[in-house]
CHARMM-style PDB file with segment names, atoms N, HN, CA, C and O in Angstrom:
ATOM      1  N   UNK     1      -5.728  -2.206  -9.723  1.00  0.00      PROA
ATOM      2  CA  UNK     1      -5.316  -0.959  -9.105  1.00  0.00      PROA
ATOM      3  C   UNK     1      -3.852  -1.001  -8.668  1.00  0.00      PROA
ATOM      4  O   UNK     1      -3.152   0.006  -8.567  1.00  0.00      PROA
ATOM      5  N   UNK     2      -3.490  -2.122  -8.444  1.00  0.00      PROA
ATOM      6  HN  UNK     2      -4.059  -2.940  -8.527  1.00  0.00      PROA
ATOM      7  CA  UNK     2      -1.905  -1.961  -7.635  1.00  0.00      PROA
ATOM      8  C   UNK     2      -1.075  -1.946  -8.746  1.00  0.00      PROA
ATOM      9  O   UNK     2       0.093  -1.559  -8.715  1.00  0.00      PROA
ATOM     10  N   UNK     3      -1.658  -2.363  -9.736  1.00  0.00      PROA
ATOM     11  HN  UNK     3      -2.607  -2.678  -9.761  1.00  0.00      PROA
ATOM     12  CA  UNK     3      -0.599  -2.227 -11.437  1.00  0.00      PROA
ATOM     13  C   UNK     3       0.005  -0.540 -11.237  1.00  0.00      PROA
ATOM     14  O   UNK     3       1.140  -0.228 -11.596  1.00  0.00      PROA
ATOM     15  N   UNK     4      -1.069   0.545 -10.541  1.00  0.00      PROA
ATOM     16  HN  UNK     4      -1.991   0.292 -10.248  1.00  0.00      PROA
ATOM     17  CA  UNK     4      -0.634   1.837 -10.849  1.00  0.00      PROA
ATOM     18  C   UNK     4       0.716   2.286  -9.760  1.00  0.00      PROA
ATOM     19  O   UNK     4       1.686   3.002 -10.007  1.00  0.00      PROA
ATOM     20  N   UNK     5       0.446   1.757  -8.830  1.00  0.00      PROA
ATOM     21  HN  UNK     5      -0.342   1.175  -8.629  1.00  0.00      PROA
ATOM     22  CA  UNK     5       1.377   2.238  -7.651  1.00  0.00      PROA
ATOM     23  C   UNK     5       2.927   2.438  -8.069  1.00  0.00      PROA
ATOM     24  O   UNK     5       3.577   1.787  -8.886  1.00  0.00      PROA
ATOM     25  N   UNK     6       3.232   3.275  -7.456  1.00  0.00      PROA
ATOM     26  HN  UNK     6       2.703   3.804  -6.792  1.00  0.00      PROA
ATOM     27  CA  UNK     6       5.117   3.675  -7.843  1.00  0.00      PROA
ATOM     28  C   UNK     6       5.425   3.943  -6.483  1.00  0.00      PROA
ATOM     29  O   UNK     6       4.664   4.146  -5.537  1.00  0.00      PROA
ATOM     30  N   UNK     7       6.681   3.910  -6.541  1.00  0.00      PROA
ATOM     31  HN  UNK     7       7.299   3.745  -7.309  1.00  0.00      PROA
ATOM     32  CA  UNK     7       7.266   4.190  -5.021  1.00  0.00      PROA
ATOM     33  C   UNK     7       6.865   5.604  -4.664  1.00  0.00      PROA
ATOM     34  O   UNK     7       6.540   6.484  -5.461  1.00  0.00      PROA
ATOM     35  N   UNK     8       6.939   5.695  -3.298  1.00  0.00      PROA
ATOM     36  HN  UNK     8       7.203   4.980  -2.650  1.00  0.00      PROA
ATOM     37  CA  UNK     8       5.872   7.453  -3.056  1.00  0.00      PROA
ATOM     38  C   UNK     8       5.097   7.842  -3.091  1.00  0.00      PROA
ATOM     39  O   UNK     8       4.887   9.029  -2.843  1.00  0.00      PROA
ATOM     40  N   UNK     9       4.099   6.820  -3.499  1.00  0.00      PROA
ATOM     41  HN  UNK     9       4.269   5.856  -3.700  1.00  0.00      PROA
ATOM     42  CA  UNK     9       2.734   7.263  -3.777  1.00  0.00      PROA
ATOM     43  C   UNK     9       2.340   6.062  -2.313  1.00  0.00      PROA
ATOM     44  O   UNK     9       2.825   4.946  -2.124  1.00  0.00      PROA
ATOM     45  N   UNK    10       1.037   7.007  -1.248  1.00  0.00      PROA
ATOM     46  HN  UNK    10       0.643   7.913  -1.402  1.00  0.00      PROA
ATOM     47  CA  UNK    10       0.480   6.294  -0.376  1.00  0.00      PROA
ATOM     48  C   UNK    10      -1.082   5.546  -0.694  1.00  0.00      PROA
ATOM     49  O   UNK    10      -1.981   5.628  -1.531  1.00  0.00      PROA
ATOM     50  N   UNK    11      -0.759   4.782   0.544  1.00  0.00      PROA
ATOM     51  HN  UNK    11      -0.029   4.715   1.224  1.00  0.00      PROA
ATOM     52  CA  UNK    11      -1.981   3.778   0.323  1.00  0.00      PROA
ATOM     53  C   UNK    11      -2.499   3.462   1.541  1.00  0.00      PROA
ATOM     54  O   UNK    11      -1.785   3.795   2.487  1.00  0.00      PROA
ATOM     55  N   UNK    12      -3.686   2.835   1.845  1.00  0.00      PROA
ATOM     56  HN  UNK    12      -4.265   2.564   1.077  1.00  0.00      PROA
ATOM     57  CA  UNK    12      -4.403   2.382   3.128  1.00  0.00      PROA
ATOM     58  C   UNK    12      -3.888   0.584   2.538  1.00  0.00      PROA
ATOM     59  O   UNK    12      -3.409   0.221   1.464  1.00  0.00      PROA
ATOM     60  N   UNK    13      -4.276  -0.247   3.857  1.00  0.00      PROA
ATOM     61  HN  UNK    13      -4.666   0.048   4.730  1.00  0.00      PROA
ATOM     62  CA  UNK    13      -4.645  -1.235   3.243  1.00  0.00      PROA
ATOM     63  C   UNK    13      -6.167  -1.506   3.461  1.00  0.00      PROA
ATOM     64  O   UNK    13      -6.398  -1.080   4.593  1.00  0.00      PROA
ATOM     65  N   UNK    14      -7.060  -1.897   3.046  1.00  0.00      PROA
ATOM     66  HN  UNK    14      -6.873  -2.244   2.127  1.00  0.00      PROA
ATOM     67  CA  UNK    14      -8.405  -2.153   3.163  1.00  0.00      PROA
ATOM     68  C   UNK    14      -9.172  -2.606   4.242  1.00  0.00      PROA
ATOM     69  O   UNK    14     -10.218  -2.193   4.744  1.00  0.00      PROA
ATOM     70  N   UNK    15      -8.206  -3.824   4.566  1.00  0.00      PROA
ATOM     71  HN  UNK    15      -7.356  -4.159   4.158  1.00  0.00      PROA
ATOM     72  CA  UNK    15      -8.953  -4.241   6.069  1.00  0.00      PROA
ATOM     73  C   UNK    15      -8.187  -4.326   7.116  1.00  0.00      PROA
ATOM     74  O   UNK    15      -8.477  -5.149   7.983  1.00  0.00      PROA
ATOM     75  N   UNK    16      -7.018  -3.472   7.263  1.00  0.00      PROA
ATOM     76  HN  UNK    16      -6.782  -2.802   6.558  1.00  0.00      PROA
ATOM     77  CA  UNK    16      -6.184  -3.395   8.639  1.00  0.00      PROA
ATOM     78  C   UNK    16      -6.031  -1.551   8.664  1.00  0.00      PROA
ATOM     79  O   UNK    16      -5.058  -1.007   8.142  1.00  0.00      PROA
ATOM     80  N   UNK    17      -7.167  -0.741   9.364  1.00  0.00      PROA
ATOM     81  HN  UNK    17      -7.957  -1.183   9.788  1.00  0.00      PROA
ATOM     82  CA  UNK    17      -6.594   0.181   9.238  1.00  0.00      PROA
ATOM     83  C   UNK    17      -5.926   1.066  10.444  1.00  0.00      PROA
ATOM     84  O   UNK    17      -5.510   2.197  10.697  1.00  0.00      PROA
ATOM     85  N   UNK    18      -6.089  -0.064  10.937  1.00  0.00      PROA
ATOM     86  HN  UNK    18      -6.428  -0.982  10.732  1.00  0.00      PROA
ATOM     87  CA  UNK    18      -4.783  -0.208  12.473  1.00  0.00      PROA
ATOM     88  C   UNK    18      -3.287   0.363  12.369  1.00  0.00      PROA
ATOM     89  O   UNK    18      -2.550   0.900  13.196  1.00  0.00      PROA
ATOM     90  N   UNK    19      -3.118  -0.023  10.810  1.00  0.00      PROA
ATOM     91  HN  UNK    19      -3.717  -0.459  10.138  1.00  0.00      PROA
ATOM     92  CA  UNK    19      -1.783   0.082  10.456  1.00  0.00      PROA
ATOM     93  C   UNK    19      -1.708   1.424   9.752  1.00  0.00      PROA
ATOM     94  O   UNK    19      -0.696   1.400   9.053  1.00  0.00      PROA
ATOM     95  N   UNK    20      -2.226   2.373   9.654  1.00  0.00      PROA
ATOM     96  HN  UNK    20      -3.048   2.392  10.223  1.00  0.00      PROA
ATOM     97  CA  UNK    20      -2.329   3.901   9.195  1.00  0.00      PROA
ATOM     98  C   UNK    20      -2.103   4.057   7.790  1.00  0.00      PROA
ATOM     99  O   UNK    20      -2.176   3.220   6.890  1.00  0.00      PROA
ATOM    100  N   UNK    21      -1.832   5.204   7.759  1.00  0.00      PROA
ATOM    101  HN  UNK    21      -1.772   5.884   8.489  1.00  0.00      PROA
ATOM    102  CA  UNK    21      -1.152   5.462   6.347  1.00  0.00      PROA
ATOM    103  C   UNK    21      -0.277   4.924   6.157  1.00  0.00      PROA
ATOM    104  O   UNK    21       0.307   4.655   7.206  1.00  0.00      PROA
ATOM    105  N   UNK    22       0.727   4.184   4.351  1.00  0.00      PROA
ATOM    106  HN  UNK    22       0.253   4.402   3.498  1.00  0.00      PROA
ATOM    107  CA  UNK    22       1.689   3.356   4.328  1.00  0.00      PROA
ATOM    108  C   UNK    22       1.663   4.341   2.823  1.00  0.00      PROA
ATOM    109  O   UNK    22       0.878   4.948   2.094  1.00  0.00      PROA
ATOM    110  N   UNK    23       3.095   4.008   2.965  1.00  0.00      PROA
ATOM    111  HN  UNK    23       3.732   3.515   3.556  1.00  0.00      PROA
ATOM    112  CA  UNK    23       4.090   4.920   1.546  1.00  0.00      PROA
ATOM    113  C   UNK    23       4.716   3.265   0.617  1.00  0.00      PROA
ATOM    114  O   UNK    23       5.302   2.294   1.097  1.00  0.00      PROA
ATOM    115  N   UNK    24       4.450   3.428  -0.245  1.00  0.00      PROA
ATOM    116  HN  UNK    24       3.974   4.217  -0.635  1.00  0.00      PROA
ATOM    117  CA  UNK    24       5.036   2.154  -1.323  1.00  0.00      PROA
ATOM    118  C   UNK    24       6.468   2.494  -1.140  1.00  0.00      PROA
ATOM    119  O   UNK    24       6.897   3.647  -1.095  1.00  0.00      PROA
ATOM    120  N   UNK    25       7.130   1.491  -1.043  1.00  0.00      PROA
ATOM    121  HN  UNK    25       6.782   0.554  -1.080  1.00  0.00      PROA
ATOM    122  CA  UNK    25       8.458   1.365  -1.428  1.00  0.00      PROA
ATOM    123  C   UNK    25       9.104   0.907  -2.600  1.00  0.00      PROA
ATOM    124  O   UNK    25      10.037   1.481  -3.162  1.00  0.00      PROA
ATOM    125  N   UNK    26       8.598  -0.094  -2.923  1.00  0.00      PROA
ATOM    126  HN  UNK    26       7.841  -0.561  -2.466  1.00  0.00      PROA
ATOM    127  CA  UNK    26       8.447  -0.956  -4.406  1.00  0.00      PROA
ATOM    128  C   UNK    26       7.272  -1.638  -4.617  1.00  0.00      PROA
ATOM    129  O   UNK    26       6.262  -1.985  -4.004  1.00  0.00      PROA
ATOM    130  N   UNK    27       7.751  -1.698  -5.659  1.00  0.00      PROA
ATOM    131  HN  UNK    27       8.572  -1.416  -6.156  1.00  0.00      PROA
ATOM    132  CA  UNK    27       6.655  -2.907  -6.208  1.00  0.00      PROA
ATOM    133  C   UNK    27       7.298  -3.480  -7.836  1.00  0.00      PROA
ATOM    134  O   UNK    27       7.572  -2.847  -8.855  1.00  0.00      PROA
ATOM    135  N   UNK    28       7.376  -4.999  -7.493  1.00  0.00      PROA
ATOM    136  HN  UNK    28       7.153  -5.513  -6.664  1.00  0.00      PROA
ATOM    137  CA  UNK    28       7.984  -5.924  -8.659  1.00  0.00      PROA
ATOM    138  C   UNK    28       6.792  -6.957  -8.280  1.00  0.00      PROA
ATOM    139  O   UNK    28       6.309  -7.493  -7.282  1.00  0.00      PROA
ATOM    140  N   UNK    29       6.589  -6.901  -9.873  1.00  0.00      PROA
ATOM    141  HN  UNK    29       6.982  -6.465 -10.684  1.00  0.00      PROA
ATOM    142  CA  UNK    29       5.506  -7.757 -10.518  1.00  0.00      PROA
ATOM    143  C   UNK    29       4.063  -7.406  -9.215  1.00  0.00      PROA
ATOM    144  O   UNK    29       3.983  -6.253  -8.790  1.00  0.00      PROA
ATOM    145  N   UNK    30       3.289  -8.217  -8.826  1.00  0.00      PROA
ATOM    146  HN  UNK    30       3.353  -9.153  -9.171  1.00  0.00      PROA
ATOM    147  CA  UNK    30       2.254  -8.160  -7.800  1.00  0.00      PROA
ATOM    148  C   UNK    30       2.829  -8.284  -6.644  1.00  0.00      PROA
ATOM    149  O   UNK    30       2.133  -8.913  -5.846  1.00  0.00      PROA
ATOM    150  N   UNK    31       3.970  -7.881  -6.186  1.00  0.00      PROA
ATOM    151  HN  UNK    31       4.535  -7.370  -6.834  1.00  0.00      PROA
ATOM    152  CA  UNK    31       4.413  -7.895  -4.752  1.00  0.00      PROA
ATOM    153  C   UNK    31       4.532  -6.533  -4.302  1.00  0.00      PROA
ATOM    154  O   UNK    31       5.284  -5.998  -5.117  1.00  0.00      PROA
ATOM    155  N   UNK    32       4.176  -5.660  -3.403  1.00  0.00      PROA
ATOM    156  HN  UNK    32       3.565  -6.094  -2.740  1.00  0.00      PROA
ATOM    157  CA  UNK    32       4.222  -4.193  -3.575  1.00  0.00      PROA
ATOM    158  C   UNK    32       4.844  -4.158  -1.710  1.00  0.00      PROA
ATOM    159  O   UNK    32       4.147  -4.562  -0.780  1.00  0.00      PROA
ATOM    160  N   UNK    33       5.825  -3.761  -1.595  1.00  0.00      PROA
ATOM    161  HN  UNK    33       6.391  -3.433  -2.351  1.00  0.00      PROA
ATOM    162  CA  UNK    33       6.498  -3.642  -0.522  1.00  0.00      PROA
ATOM    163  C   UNK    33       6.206  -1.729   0.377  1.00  0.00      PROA
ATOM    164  O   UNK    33       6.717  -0.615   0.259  1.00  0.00      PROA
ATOM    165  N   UNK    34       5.159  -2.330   1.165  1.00  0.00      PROA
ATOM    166  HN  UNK    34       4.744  -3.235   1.260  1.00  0.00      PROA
ATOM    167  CA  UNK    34       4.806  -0.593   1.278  1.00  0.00      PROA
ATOM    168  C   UNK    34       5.472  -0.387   3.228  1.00  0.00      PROA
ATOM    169  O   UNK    34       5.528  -1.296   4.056  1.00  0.00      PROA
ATOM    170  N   UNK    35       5.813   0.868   3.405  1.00  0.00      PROA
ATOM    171  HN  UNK    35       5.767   1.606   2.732  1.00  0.00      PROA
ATOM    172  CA  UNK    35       6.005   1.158   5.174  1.00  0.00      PROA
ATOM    173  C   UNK    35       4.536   1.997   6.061  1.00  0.00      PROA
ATOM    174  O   UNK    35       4.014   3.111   6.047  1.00  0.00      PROA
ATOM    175  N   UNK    36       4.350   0.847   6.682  1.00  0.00      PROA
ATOM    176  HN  UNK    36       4.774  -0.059   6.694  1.00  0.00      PROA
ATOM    177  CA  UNK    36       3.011   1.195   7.292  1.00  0.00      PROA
ATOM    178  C   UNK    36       3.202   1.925   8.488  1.00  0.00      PROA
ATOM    179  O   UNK    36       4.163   1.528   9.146  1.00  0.00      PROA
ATOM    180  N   UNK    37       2.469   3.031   9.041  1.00  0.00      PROA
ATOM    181  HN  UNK    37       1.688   3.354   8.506  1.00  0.00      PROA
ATOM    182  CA  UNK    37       2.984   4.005  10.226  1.00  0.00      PROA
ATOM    183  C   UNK    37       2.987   3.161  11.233  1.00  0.00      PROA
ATOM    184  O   UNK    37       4.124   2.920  11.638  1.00  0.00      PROA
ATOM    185  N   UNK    38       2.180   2.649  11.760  1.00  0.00      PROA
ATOM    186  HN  UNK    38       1.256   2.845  11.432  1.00  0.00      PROA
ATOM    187  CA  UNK    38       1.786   1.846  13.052  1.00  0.00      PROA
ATOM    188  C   UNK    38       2.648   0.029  12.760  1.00  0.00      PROA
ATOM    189  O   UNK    38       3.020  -0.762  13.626  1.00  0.00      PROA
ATOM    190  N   UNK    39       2.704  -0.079  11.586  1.00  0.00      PROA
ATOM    191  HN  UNK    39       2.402   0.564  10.882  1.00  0.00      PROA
ATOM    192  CA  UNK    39       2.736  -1.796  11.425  1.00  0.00      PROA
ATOM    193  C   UNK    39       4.260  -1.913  10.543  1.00  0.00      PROA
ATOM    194  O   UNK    39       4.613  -3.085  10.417  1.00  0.00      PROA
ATOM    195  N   UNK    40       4.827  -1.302  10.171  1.00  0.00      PROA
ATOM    196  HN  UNK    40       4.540  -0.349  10.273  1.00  0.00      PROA
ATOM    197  CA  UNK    40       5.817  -1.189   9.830  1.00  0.00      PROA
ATOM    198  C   UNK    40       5.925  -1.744   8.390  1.00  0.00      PROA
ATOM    199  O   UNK    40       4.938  -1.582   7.672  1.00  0.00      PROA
ATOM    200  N   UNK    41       6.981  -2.363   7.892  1.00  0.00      PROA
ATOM    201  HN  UNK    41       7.783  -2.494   8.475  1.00  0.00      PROA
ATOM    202  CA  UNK    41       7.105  -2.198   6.365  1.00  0.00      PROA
ATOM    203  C   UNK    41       6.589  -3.887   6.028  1.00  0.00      PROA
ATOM    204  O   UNK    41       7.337  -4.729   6.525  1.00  0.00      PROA
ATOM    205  N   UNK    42       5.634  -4.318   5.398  1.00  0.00      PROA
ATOM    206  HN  UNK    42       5.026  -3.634   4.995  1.00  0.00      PROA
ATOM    207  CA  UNK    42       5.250  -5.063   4.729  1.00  0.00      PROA
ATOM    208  C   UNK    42       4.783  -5.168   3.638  1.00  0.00      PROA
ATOM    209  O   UNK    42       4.256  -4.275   2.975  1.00  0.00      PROA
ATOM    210  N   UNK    43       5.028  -6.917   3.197  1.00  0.00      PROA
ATOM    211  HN  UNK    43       5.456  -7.643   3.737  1.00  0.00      PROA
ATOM    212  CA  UNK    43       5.093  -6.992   1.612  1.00  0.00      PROA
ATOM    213  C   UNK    43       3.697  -7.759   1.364  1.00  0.00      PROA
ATOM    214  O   UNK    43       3.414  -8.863   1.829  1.00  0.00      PROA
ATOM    215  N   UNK    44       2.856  -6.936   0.516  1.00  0.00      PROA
ATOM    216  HN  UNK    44       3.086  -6.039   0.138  1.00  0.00      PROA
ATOM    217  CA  UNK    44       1.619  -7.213   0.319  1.00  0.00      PROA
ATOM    218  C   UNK    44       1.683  -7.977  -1.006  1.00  0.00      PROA
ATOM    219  O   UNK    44       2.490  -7.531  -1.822  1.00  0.00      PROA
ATOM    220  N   UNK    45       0.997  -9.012  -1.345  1.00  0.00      PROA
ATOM    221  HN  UNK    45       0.342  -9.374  -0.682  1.00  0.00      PROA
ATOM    222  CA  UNK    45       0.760  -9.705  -2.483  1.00  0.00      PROA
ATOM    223  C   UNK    45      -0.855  -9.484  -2.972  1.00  0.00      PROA
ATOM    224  O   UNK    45      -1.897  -9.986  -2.549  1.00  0.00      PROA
ATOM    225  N   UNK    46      -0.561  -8.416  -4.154  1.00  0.00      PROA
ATOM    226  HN  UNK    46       0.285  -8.009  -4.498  1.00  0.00      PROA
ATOM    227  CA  UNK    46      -1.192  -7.571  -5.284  1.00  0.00      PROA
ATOM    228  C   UNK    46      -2.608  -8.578  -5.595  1.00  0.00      PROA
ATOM    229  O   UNK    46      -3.823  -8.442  -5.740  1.00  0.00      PROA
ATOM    230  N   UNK    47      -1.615  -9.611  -5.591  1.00  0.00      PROA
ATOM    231  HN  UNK    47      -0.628  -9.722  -5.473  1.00  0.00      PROA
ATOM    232  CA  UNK    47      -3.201 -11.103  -5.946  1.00  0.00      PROA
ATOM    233  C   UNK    47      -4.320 -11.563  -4.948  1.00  0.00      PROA
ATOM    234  O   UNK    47      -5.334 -12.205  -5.219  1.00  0.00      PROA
ATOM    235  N   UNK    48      -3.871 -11.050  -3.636  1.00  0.00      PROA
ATOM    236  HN  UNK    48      -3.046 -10.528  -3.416  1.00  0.00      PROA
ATOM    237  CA  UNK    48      -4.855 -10.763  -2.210  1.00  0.00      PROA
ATOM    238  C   UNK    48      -5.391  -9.821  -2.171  1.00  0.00      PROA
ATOM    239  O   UNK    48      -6.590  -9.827  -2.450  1.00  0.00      PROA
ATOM    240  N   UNK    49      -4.903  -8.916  -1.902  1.00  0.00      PROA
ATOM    241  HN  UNK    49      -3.929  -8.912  -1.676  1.00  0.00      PROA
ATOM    242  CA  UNK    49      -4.936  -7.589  -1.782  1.00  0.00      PROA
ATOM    243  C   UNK    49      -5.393  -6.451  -2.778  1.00  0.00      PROA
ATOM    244  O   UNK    49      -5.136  -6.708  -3.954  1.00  0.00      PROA
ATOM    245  N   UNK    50      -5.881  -5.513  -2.595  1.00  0.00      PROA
ATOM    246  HN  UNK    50      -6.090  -5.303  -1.640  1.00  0.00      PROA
ATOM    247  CA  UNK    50      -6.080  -4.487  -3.221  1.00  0.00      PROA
ATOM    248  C   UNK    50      -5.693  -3.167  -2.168  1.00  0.00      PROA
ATOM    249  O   UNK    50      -6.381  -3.024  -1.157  1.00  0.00      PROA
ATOM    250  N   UNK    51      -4.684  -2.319  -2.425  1.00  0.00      PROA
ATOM    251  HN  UNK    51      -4.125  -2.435  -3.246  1.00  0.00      PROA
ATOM    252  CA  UNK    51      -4.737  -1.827  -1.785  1.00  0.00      PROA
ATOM    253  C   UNK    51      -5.095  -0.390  -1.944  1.00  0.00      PROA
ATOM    254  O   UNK    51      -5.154  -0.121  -3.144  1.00  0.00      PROA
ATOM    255  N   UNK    52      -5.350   0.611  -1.201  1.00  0.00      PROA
ATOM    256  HN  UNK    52      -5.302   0.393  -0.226  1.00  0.00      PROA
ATOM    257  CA  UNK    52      -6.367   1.593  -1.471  1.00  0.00      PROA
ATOM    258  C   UNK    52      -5.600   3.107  -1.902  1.00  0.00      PROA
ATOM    259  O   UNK    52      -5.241   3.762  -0.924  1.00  0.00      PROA
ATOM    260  N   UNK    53      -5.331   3.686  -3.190  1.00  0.00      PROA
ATOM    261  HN  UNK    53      -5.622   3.153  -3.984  1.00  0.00      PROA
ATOM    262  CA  UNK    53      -4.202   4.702  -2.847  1.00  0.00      PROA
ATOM    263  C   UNK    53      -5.184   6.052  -2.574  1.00  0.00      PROA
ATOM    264  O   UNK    53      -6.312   6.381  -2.943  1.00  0.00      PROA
ATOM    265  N   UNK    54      -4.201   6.611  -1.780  1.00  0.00      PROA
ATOM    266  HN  UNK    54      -3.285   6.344  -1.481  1.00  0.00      PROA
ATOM    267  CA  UNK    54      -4.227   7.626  -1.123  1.00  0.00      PROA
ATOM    268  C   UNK    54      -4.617   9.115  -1.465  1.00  0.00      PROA
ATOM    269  O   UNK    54      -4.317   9.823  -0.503  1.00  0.00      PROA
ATOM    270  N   UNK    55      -5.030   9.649  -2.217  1.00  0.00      PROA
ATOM    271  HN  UNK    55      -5.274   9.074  -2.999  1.00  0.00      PROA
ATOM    272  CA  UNK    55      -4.957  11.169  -2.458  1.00  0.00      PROA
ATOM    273  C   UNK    55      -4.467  11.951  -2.013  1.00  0.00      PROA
ATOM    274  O   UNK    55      -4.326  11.848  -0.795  1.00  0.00      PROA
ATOM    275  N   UNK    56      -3.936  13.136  -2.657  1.00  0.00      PROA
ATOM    276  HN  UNK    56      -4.051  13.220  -3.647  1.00  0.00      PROA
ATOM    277  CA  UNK    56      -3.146  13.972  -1.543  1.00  0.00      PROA
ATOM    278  C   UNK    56      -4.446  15.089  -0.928  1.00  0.00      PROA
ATOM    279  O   UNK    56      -3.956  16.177  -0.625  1.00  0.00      PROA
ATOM    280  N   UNK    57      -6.023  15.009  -0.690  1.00  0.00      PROA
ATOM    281  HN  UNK    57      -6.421  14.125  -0.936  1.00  0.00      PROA
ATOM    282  CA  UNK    57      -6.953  15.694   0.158  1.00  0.00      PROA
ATOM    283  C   UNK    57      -7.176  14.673   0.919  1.00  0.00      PROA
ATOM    284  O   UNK    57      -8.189  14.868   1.591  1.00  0.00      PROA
ATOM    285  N   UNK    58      -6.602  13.494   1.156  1.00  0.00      PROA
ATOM    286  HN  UNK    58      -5.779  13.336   0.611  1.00  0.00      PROA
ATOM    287  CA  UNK    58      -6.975  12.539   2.261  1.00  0.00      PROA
ATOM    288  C   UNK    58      -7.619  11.443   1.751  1.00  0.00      PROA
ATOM    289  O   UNK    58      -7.562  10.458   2.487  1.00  0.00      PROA
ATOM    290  N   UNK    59      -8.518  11.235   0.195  1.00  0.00      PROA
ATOM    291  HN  UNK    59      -8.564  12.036  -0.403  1.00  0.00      PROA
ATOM    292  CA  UNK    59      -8.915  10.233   0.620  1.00  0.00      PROA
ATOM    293  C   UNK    59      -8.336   9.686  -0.336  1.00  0.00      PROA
ATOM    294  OT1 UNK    59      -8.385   8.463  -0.469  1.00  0.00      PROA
TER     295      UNK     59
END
């Protein structure tokens, strides 16, 4: 799933959802650098993670 992500397109992360909605910033190779509302901008590694994208009706 994170193969699809482009910058601008949002995402949850799965098990912190403390950290709100997050907007991708980049993403090179499986490193996807997203800005989280509450948690600020972190770099998620694609090979942990899955992260959840967003729809624009919310889910």
């Amino acid at each position: 799933m994170n193969e699809i992500l482009e910058p601008g397109m949002f995402v949850r992360h799965p098990t912190c959802a403390d950290w709100g909605l997050g907007q991708v910033q980049s993403r090179i190779g499986q490193k996807v650098t997203v800005n989280f509302e509450h948690a600020g901008k972190k770099v998620i590694d694609g090979t942990r993670v899955e992260l959840v994208l967003v729809m624009d009706d919310g889910t």
